Tab-separated table of C-alpha atoms in Angstrom:
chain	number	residue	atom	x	y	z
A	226	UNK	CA	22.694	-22.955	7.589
A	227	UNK	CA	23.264	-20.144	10.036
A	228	UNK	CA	20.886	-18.017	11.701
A	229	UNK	CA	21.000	-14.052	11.532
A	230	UNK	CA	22.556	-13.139	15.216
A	231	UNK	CA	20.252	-10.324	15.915
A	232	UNK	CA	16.655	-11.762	16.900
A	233	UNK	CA	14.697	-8.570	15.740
A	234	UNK	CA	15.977	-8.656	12.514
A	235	UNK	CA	15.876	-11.988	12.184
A	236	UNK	CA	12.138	-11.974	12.037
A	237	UNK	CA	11.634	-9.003	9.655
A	238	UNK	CA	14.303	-10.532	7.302
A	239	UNK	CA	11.959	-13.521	7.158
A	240	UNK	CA	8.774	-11.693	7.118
A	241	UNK	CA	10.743	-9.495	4.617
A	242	UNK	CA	11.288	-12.414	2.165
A	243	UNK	CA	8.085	-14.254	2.919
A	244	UNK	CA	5.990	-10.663	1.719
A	245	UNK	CA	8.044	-10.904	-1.497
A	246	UNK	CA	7.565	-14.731	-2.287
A	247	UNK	CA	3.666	-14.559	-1.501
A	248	UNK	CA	3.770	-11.520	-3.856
A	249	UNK	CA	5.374	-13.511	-6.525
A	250	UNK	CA	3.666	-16.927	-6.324
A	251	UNK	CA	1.071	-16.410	-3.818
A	252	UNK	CA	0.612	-17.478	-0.221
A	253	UNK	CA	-0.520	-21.191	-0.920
A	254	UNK	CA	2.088	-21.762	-3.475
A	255	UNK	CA	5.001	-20.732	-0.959
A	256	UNK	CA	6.393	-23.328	1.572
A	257	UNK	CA	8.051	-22.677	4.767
A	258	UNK	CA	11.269	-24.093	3.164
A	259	UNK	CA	11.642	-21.718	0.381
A	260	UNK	CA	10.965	-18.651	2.810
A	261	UNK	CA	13.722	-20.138	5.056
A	262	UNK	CA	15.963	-20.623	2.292
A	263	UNK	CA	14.957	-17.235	0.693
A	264	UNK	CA	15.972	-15.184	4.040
A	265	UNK	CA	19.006	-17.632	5.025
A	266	UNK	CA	17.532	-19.199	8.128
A	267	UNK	CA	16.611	-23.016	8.823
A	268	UNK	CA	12.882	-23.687	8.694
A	269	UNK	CA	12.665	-24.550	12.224
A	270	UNK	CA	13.707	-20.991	13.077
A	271	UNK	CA	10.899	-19.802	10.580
A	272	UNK	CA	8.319	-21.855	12.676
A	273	UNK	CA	10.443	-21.143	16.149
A	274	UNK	CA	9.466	-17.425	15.417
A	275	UNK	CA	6.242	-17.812	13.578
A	276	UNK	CA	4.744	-20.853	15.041
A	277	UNK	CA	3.268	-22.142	10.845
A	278	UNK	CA	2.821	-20.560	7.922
A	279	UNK	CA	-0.710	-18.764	8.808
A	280	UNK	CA	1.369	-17.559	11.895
A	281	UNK	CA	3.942	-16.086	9.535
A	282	UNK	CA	1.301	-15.026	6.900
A	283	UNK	CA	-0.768	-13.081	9.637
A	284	UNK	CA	2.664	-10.806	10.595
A	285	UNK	CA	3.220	-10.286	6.858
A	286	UNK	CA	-0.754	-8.898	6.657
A	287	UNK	CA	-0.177	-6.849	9.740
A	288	UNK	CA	2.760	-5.000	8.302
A	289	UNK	CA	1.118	-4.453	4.948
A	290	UNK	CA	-1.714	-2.631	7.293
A	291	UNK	CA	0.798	-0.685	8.829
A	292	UNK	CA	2.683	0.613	5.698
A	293	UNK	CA	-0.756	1.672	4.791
A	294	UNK	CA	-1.468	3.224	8.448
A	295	UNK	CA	2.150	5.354	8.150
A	296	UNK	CA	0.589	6.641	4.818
A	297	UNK	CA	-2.689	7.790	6.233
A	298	UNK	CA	-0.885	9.248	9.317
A	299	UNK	CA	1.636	11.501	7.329
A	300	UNK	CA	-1.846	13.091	5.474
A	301	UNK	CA	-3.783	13.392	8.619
A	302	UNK	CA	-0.986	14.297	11.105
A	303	UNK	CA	0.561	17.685	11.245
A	304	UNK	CA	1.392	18.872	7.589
A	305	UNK	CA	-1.695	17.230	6.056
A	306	UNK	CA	-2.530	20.133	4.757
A	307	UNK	CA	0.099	20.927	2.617
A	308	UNK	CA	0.103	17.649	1.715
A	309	UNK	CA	-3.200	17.361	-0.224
A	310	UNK	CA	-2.755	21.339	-1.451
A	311	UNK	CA	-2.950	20.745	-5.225
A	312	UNK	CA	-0.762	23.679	-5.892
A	313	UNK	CA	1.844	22.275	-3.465
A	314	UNK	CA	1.392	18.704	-3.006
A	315	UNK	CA	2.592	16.928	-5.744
A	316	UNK	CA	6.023	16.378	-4.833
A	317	UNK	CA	4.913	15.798	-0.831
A	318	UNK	CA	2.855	12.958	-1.660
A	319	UNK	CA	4.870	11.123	-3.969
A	320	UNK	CA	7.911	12.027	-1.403
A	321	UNK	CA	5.707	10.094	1.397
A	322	UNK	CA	4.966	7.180	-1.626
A	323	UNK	CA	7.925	6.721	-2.198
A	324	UNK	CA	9.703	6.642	1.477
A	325	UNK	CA	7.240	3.853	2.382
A	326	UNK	CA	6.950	2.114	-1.104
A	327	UNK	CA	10.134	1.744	-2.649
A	328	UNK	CA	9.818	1.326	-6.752
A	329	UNK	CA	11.104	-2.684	-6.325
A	330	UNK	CA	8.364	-2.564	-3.174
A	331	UNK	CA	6.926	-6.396	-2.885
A	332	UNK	CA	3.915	-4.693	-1.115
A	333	UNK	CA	1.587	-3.400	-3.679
A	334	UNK	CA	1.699	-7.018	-5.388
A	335	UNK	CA	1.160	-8.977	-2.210
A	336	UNK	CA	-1.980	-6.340	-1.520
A	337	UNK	CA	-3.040	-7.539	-5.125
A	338	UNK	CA	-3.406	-10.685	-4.060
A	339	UNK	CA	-4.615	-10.650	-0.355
A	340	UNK	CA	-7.224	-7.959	-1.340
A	341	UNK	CA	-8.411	-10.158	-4.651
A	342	UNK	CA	-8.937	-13.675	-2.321
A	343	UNK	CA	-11.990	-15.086	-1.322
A	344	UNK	CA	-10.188	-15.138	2.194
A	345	UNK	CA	-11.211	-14.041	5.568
A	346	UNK	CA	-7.656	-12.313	5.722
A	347	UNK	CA	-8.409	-10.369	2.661
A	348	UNK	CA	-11.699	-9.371	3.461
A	349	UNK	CA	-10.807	-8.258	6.834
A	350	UNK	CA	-7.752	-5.815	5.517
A	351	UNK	CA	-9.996	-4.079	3.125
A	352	UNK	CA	-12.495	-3.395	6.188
A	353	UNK	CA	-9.320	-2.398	8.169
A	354	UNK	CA	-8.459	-0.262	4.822
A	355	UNK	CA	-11.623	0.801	4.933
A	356	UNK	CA	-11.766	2.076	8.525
A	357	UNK	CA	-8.874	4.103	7.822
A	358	UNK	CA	-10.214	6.002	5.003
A	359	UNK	CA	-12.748	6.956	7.002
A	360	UNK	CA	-10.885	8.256	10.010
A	361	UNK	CA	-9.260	9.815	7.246
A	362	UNK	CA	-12.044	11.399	6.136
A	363	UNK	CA	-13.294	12.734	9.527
A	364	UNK	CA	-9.543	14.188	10.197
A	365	UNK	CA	-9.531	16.063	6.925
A	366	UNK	CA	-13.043	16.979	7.575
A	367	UNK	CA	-12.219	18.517	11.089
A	368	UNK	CA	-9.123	20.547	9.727
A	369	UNK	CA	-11.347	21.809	7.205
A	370	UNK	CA	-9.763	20.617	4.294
A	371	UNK	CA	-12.816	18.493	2.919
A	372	UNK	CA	-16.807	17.878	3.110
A	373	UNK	CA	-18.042	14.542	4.783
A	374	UNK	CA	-20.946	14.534	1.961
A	375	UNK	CA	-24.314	13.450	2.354
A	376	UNK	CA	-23.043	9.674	3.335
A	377	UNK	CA	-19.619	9.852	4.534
A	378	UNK	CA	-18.895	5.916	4.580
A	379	UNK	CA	-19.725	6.189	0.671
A	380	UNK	CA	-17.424	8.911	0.326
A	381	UNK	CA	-14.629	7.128	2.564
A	382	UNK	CA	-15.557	4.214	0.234
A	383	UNK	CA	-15.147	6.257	-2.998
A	384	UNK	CA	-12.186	7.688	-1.453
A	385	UNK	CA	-10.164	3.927	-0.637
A	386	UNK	CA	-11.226	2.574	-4.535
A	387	UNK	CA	-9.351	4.949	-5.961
A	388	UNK	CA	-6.313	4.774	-4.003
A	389	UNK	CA	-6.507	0.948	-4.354
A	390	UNK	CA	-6.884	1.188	-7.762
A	391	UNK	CA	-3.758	2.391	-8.405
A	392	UNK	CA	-1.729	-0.745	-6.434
A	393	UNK	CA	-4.605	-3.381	-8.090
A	394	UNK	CA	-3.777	-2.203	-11.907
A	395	UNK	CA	-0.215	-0.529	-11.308
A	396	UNK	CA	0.980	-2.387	-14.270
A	397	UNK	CA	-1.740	-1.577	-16.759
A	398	UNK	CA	-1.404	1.875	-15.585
A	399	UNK	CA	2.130	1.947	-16.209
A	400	UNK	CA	1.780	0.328	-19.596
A	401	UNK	CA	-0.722	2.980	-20.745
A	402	UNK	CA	0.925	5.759	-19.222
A	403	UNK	CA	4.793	4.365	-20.001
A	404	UNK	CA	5.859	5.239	-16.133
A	405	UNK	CA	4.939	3.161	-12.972
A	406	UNK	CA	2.329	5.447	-11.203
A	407	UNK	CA	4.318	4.174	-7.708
A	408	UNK	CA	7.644	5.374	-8.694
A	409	UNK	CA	8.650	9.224	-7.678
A	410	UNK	CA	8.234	9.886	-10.622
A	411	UNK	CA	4.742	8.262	-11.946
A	412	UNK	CA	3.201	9.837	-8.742
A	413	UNK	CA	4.345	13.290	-9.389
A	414	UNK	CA	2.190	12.733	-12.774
A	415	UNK	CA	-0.877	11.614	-11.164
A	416	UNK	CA	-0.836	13.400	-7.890
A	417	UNK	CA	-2.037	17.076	-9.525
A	418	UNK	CA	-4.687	15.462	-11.570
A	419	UNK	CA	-6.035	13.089	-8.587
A	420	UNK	CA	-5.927	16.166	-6.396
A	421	UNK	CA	-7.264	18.869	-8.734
A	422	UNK	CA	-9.928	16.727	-9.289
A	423	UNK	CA	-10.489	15.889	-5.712
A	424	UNK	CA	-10.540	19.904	-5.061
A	425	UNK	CA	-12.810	21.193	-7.988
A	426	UNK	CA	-13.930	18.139	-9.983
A	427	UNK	CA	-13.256	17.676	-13.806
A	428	UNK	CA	-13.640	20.811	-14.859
A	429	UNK	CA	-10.606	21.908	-12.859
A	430	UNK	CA	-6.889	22.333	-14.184
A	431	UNK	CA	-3.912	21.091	-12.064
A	432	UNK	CA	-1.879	23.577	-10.682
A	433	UNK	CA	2.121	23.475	-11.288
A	434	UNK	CA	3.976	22.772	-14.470
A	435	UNK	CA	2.302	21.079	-17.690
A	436	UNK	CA	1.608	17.843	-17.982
A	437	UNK	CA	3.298	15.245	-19.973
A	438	UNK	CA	2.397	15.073	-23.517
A	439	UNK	CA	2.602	11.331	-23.968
């Protein structure tokens, strides 16, 4: 079996295939031989590069973090604001979705898992998740494009359930609402409501065309 040439892609081929068979079967189901197989390497260039399976598991968490860091960047970096405008932000935000999460995207089913486990790996992404919302939540605050509330962590809290919520039941979202909510086009569906309702509660109306009558 022959080894991809270039090193560097080497390893995120493997990590690559690994995030999509621990989303499948989960973690402790996968062996190092079917990741090797799956990315067309020998297994003792899977443990040359990762060392074992934890080794190879911990890079695979750390790039799931990442994805989710890119995400929180593009709203709190320059542009933010238009961004989470509800009369303008629709198409932005499921523009940014979709760059990072493709619609056949492993990710949200591997974050499934990992944030569902009674694991230490789990439990330390959602605090890592949770940190994020936060800083988040202080960036938006300082721009001036939200409150921090009367307890700012629950807020940030509030804030990360939601947006979890949509990756933990994206397919009984999708069968309800007959569109996956990740897809371009399921998020330009739910990003008015989620942000008109973030921006004047339930009483408000989002702005932009009608919804879908489904």
């Amino acid at each position: 079996m022959c080894s991809i040439p270039d090193d560097r892609t080497t390893r995120a081929v493997i990590r690559d295939e690994a995030l999509r068979l621990f989303a499948e079967q989960g973690p402790e189901k996968v062996t190092m031989r079917q990741i090797a197989a799956a990315a067309g390497v020998s297994a003792g260039l899977v443990v040359h590069h990762f060392g074992s399976k934890d080794g190879l598991r911990g890079e695979v968490d750390q790039y799931v973090l990442a994805v989710f860091e890119a995400m929180v960047g593009e709203l709190t970096g320059e542009g933010g604001a238009e961004l989470l405008d509800p009369g303008t932000g629709a198409g932005s935000l499921s523009e940014a979705f979709a760059r990072h999460l493709p619609v056949d995207s492993p990710l949200p089913g591997y974050l499934r898992r990992l944030l569902l486990s009674d694991t230490d790996a789990g439990r330390q992404l959602f605090r890592r998740l949770f940190d994020l919302s936060r800083a988040a939540l202080d960036g938006l605050t300082a721009a001036g494009l939200a409150a921090p509330g009367r307890e700012p962590a629950v807020r940030a809290a509030f804030l990360l359930a939601n947006d979890l919520a949509v990756f933990l039941l994206r397919d009984r979202l999708a069968d309800v609402l007959d569109t996956d909510p990740l897809s371009p086009d399921g998020m330009a569906r739910w990003a008015p409501e989620m942000l008109s309702i973030y921006a004047g509660g339930l009483n408000a109306s989002p702005q932009g065309d009608p919804p879908h009558q489904r």
